[in-house]
Structures are given as structure tokens and as C-alpha cells.
PDB file of C-alpha atoms and ligand atoms in Angstrom:
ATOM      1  CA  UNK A   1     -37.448-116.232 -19.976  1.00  0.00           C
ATOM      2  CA  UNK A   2     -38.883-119.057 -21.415  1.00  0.00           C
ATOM      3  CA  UNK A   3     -37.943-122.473 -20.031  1.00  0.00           C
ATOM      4  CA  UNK A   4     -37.418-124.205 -23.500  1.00  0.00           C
ATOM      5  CA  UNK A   5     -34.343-125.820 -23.382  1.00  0.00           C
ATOM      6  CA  UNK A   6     -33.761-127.557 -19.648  1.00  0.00           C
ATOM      7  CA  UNK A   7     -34.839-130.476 -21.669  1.00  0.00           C
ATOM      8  CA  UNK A   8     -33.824-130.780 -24.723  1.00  0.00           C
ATOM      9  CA  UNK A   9     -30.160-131.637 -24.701  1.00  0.00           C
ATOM     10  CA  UNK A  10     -31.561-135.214 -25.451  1.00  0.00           C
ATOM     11  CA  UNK A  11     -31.834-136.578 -28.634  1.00  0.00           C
ATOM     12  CA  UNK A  12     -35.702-136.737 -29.805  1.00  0.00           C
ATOM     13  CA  UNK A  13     -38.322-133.788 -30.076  1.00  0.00           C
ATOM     14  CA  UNK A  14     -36.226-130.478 -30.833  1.00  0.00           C
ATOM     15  CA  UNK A  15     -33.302-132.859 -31.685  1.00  0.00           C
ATOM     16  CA  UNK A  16     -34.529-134.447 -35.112  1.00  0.00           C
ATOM     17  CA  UNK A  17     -34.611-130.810 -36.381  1.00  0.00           C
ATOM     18  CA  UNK A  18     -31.059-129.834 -35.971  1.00  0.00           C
ATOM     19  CA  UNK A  19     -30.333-130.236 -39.448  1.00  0.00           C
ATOM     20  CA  UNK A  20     -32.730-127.201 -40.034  1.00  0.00           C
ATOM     21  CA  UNK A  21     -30.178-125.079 -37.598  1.00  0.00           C
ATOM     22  CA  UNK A  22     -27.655-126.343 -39.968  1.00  0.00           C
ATOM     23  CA  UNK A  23     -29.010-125.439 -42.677  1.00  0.00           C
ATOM     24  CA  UNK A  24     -29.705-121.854 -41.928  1.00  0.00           C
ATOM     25  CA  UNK A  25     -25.845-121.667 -40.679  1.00  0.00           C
ATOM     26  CA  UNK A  26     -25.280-122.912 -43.983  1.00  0.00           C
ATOM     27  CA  UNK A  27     -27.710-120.196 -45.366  1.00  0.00           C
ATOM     28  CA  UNK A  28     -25.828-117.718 -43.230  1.00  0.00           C
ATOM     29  CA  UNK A  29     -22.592-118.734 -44.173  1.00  0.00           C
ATOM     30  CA  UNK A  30     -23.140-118.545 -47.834  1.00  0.00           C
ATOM     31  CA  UNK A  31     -24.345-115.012 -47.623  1.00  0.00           C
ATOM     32  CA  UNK A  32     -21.832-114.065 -45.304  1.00  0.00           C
ATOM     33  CA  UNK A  33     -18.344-114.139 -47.906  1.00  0.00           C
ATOM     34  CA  UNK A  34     -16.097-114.095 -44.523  1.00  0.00           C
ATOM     35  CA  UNK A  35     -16.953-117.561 -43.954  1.00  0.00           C
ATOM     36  CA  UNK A  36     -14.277-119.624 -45.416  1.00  0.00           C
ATOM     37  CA  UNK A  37     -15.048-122.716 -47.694  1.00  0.00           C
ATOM     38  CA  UNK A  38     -14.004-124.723 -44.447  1.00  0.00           C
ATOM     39  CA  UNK A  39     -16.883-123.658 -42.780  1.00  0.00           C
ATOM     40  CA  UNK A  40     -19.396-124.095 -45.173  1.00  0.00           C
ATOM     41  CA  UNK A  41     -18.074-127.794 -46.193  1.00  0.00           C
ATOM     42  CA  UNK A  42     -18.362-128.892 -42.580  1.00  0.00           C
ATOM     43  CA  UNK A  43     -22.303-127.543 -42.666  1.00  0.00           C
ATOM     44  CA  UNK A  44     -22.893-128.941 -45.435  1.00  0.00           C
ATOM     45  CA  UNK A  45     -21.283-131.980 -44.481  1.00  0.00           C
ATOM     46  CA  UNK A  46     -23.317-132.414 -41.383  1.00  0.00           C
ATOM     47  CA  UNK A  47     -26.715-131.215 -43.341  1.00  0.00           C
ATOM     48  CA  UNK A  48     -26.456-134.070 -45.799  1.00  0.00           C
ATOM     49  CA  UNK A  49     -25.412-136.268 -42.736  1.00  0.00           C
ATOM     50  CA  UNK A  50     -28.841-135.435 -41.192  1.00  0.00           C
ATOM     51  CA  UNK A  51     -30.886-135.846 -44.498  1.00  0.00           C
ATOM     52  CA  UNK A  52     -29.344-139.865 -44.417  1.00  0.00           C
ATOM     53  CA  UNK A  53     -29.356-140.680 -41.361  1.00  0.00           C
ATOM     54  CA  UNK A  54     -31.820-138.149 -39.003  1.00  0.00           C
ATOM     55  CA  UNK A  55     -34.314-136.056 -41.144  1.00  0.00           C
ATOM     56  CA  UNK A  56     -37.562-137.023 -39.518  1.00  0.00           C
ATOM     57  CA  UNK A  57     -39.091-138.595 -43.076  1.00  0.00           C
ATOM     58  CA  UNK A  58     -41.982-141.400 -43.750  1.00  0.00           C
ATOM     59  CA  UNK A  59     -40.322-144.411 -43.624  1.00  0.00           C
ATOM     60  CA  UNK A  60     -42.301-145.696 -46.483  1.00  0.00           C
ATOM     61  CA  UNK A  61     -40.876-149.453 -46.718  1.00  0.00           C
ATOM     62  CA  UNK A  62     -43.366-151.609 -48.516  1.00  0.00           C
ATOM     63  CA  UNK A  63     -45.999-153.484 -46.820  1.00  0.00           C
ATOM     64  CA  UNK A  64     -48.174-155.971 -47.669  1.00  0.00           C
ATOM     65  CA  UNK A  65     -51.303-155.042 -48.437  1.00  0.00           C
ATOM     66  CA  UNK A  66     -50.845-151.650 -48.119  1.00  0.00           C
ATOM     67  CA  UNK A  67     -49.954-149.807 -51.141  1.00  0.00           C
ATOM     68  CA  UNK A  68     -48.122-146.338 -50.366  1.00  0.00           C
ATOM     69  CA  UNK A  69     -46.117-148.375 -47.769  1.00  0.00           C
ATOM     70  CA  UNK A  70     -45.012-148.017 -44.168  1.00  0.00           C
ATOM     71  CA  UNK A  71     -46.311-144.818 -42.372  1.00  0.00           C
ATOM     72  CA  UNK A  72     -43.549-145.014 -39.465  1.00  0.00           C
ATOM     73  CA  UNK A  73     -41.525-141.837 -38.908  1.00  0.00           C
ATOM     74  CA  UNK A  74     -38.225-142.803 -40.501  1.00  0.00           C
ATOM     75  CA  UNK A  75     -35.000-140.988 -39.459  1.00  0.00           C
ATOM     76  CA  UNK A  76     -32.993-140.065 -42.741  1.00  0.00           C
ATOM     77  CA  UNK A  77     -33.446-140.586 -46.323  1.00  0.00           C
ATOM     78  CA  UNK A  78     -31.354-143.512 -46.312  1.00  0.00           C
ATOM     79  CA  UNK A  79     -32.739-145.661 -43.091  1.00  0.00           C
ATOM     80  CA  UNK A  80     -36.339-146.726 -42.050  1.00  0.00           C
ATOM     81  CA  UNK A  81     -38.375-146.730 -39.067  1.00  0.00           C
ATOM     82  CA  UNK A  82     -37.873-148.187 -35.866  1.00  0.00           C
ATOM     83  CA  UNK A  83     -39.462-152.002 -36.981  1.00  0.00           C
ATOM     84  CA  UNK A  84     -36.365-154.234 -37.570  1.00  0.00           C
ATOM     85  CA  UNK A  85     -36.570-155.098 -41.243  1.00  0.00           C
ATOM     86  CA  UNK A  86     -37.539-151.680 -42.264  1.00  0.00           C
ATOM     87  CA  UNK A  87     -34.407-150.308 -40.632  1.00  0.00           C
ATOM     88  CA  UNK A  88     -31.907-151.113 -43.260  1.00  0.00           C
ATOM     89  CA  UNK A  89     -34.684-151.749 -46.511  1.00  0.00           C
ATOM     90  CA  UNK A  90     -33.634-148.719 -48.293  1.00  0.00           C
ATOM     91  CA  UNK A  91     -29.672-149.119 -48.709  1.00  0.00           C
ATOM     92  CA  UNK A  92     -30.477-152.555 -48.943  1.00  0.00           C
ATOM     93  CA  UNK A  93     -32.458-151.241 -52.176  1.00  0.00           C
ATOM     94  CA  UNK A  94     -29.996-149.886 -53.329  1.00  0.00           C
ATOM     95  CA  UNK A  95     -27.032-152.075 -52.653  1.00  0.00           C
ATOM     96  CA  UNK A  96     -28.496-155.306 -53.035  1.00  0.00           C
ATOM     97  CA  UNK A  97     -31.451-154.896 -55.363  1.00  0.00           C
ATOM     98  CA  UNK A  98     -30.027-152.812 -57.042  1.00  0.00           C
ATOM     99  CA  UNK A  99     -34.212-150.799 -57.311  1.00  0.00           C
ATOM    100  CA  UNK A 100     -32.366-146.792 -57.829  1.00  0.00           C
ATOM    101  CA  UNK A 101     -35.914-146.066 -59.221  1.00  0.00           C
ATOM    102  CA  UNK A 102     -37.844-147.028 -56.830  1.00  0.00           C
ATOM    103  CA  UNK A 103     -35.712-145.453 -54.111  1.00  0.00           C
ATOM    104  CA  UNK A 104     -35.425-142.565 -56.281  1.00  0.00           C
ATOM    105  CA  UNK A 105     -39.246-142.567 -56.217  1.00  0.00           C
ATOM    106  CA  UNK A 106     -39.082-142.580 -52.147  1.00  0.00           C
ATOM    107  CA  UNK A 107     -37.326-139.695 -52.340  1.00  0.00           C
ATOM    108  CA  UNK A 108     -40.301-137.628 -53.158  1.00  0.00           C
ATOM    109  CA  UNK A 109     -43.075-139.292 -52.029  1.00  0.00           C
ATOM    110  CA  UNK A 110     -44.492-136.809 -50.086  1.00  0.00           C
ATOM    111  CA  UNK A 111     -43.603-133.284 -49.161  1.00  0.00           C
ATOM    112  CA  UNK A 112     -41.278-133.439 -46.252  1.00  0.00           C
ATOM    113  CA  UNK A 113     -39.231-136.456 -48.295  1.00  0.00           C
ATOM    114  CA  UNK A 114     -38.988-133.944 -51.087  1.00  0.00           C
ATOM    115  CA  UNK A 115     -37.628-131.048 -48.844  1.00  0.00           C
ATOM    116  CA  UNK A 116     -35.100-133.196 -47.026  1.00  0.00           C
ATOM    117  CA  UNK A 117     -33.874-134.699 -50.896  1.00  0.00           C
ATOM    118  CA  UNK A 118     -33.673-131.001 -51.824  1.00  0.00           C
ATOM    119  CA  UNK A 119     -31.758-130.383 -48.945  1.00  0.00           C
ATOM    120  CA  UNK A 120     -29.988-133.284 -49.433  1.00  0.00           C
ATOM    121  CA  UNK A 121     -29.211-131.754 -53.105  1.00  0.00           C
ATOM    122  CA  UNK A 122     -28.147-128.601 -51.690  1.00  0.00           C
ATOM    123  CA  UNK A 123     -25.909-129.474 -49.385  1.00  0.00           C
ATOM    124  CA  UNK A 124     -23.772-131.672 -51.767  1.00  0.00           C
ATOM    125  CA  UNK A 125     -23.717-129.387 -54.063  1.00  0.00           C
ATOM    126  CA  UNK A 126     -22.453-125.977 -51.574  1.00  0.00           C
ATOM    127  CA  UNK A 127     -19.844-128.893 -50.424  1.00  0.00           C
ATOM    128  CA  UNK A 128     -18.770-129.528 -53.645  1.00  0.00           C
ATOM    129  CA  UNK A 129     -18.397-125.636 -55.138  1.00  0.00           C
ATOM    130  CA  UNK A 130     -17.275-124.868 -51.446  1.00  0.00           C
ATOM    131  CA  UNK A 131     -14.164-126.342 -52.440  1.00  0.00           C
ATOM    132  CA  UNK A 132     -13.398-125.550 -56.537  1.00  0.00           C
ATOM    133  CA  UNK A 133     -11.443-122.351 -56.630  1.00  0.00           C
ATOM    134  CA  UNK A 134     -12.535-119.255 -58.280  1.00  0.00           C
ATOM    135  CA  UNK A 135     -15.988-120.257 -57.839  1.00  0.00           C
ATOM    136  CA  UNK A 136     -18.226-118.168 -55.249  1.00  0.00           C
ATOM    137  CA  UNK A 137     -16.261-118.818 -52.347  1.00  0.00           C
ATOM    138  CA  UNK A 138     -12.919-118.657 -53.851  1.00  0.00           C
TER     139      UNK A 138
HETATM  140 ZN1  LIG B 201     -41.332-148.849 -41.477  1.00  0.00          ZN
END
């Protein structure tokens, strides 16, 4: 047996990639029809809550001099890294400044940002048709 595990019950490491689990449950529970909508709204519910707030992303909050930004591990689409005023730069973005491109832009800025938006995409969506009778999971 492998001793993986023992540790890992704290958040960090193995943690920041629960939202993959989720997503394969998600996976699962699409291609598995006995699943019930309620099932497949609460994955995708927690997948797009892991995209925002935990999906281990480049935090990418501009810095001076340095053009493609802050390099910091970010946790979720929507928040920065660990540095104070990069924490809350990207809804403040998009609530206060109102800059929907240029967050859009973060979005897919680099491979793993892309993946988590797609994700992101895909889990709102299987939420949304989760719950519209007649449609797939009707
Ligand atoms: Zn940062």
C-alpha cells in the first residue's frame, strides 16, 4: 500500500487539485444517465467554485516594470496571489474598473488559465442544462 494520503487531509499540495476530482465526477456523472440533474448541479457547482476561488492559476496582477505581470501562484480565476493588493485586483477589475477585457484577457494568458476558464465554461454550462427539462438529463 502506498502511504499517500496520511497527509493530505490538509489544504495545500493534493488539495488545490480537487476540482480535477470534481470534474471527472462530473465527467462520470454525465455519462452515467442514473445520475440525477441534482447531482450533476452540485459538481458543477463546486467545479466552478474551485475555478474562482482555488484553481492553482498565475496570478498575473500587473507589475511595474514587468510586462506579463505577477508570476505568483494565484488560487482561482477570480482572486490573486498571496501579496495583499494582488489578492482582490481582479474582481476589483471588474467591479470597480470596470477593465472586462483585460480580465477577459487574464483568462487565457497561459495554458493552465485557459483550462481552468474552460472548465470554468463547462461547468456553468452542465449546471445550467442540468436543470432545463427535456434536455439531456431530463
Ligand atoms: Zn500577485
Amino acid at each position: 500500500m502506498a502511504t499517500s494520503g496520511a497527509r493530505s487531509s490538509r489544504l495545500g499540495g493534493l488539495g488545490q487539485w480537487w476540482g480535477v476530482i470534481a470534474a471527472a465526477l462530473l465527467i462520470a456523472a454525465w455519462m452515467n444517465r442514473a445520475a440525477g440533474p441534482v447531482v450533476v448541479a452540485t459538481l458543477s457547482g463546486m467545479l466552478l467554485t474551485w475555478c474562482f476561488f482555488q484553481a492553482p492559476v498565475t496570478c498575473g496582477a500587473p507589475v511595474r516594470g514587468r510586462e506579463d505581470g505577477c508570476r505568483n501562484n494565484a488560487t482561482g480565476l477570480l482572486m490573486g496571489c498571496h501579496i495583499r493588493q494582488h489578492r482582490w485586483q481582479k474582481l476589483k477589475m471588474l467591479i470597480l474598473r470596470r477593465q472586462v477585457r483585460e480580465f477577459c484577457g487574464g483568462l487565457f494568458s497561459d495554458g493552465k488559465a485557459t483550462l481552468v476558464t474552460l472548465a470554468a465554461l463547462g461547468s456553468f454550462l452542465s449546471g445550467l442544462v442540468a436543470f432545463i427539462p427535456g434536455m439531456a438529463l431530463g
